């Protein structure tokens, strides 16, 4: 079983200054707990979008190897 969660990362750039950007991590349930098996960083500046995408991936049990492809297909 996989679960996907949004993660917040803090960045600094000359254009934006300090800001947050959100990524998604994929975790697999193991006997000892959850283990991170994939991560996509810097996906969006919108927390709600990252949360909805993570929920979709969890519901559909997306293969973590396909996480980047799913993200690309959901880009507006």
Coordinates of C-alpha atoms in Angstrom, one line a residue:
X1 CA 0.0 0.0 0.0
X2 CA 1.2 3.5 -0.8
X3 CA 0.3 6.9 0.6
X4 CA 1.2 10.2 -0.8
X5 CA 1.6 13.4 1.2
X6 CA 2.4 17.0 0.4
X7 CA 5.5 18.5 1.9
X8 CA 6.5 22.1 2.4
X9 CA 10.0 23.3 1.5
X10 CA 11.4 26.7 2.2
X11 CA 13.3 28.5 -0.5
X12 CA 15.0 31.8 -1.2
X13 CA 15.3 33.5 -4.6
X14 CA 16.2 37.1 -5.6
X15 CA 12.8 37.4 -7.4
X16 CA 10.6 36.0 -4.7
X17 CA 12.6 36.4 -1.5
X18 CA 11.8 33.8 1.1
X19 CA 8.9 31.6 0.1
X20 CA 7.4 28.1 0.4
X21 CA 7.0 25.6 -2.3
X22 CA 5.4 22.2 -2.1
X23 CA 6.3 18.8 -3.2
X24 CA 4.9 15.3 -2.8
X25 CA 6.4 12.3 -1.1
X26 CA 5.3 8.7 -1.7
X27 CA 5.5 6.2 1.2
X28 CA 5.1 2.5 1.2
X29 CA 3.7 0.6 4.1
X30 CA 6.1 -1.9 5.5
X31 CA 5.9 -4.2 8.5
X32 CA 7.9 -1.7 10.6
X33 CA 6.0 1.4 9.4
X34 CA 6.0 3.8 6.4
X35 CA 9.1 4.2 4.3
X36 CA 9.7 7.0 1.8
X37 CA 10.1 5.5 -1.7
X38 CA 9.8 8.5 -4.0
X39 CA 9.8 12.3 -3.8
X40 CA 8.9 15.1 -6.2
X41 CA 10.3 18.5 -5.0
X42 CA 9.2 21.9 -6.1
X43 CA 5.9 20.9 -7.6
X44 CA 3.7 23.9 -6.9
X45 CA 3.4 27.1 -4.9
X46 CA -0.2 26.1 -4.0
X47 CA -0.7 23.9 -0.9
X48 CA -4.3 23.0 -1.9
X49 CA -3.2 21.8 -5.3
X50 CA -0.4 19.6 -3.7
X51 CA -2.8 18.2 -1.2
X52 CA -5.4 17.3 -3.9
X53 CA -2.8 15.7 -6.1
X54 CA -1.4 13.7 -3.1
X55 CA -5.0 12.5 -2.3
X56 CA -5.6 11.5 -5.9
X57 CA -2.4 9.5 -6.0
X58 CA -3.3 7.8 -2.7
X59 CA -6.8 6.9 -3.8
X60 CA -5.7 5.6 -7.1
X61 CA -2.6 3.8 -5.6
X62 CA -0.3 5.4 -8.1
X63 CA 2.9 3.6 -8.7
X64 CA 5.6 5.8 -7.1
X65 CA 7.7 5.4 -10.2
X66 CA 4.9 7.2 -12.1
X67 CA 4.7 10.1 -9.7
X68 CA 6.4 12.6 -12.1
X69 CA 4.3 11.5 -15.0
X70 CA 1.1 12.0 -13.0
X71 CA 2.3 15.5 -11.8
X72 CA 3.0 16.5 -15.5
X73 CA -0.4 15.3 -16.6
X74 CA -2.1 17.4 -13.9
X75 CA -0.3 20.6 -14.6
X76 CA -2.7 23.4 -15.6

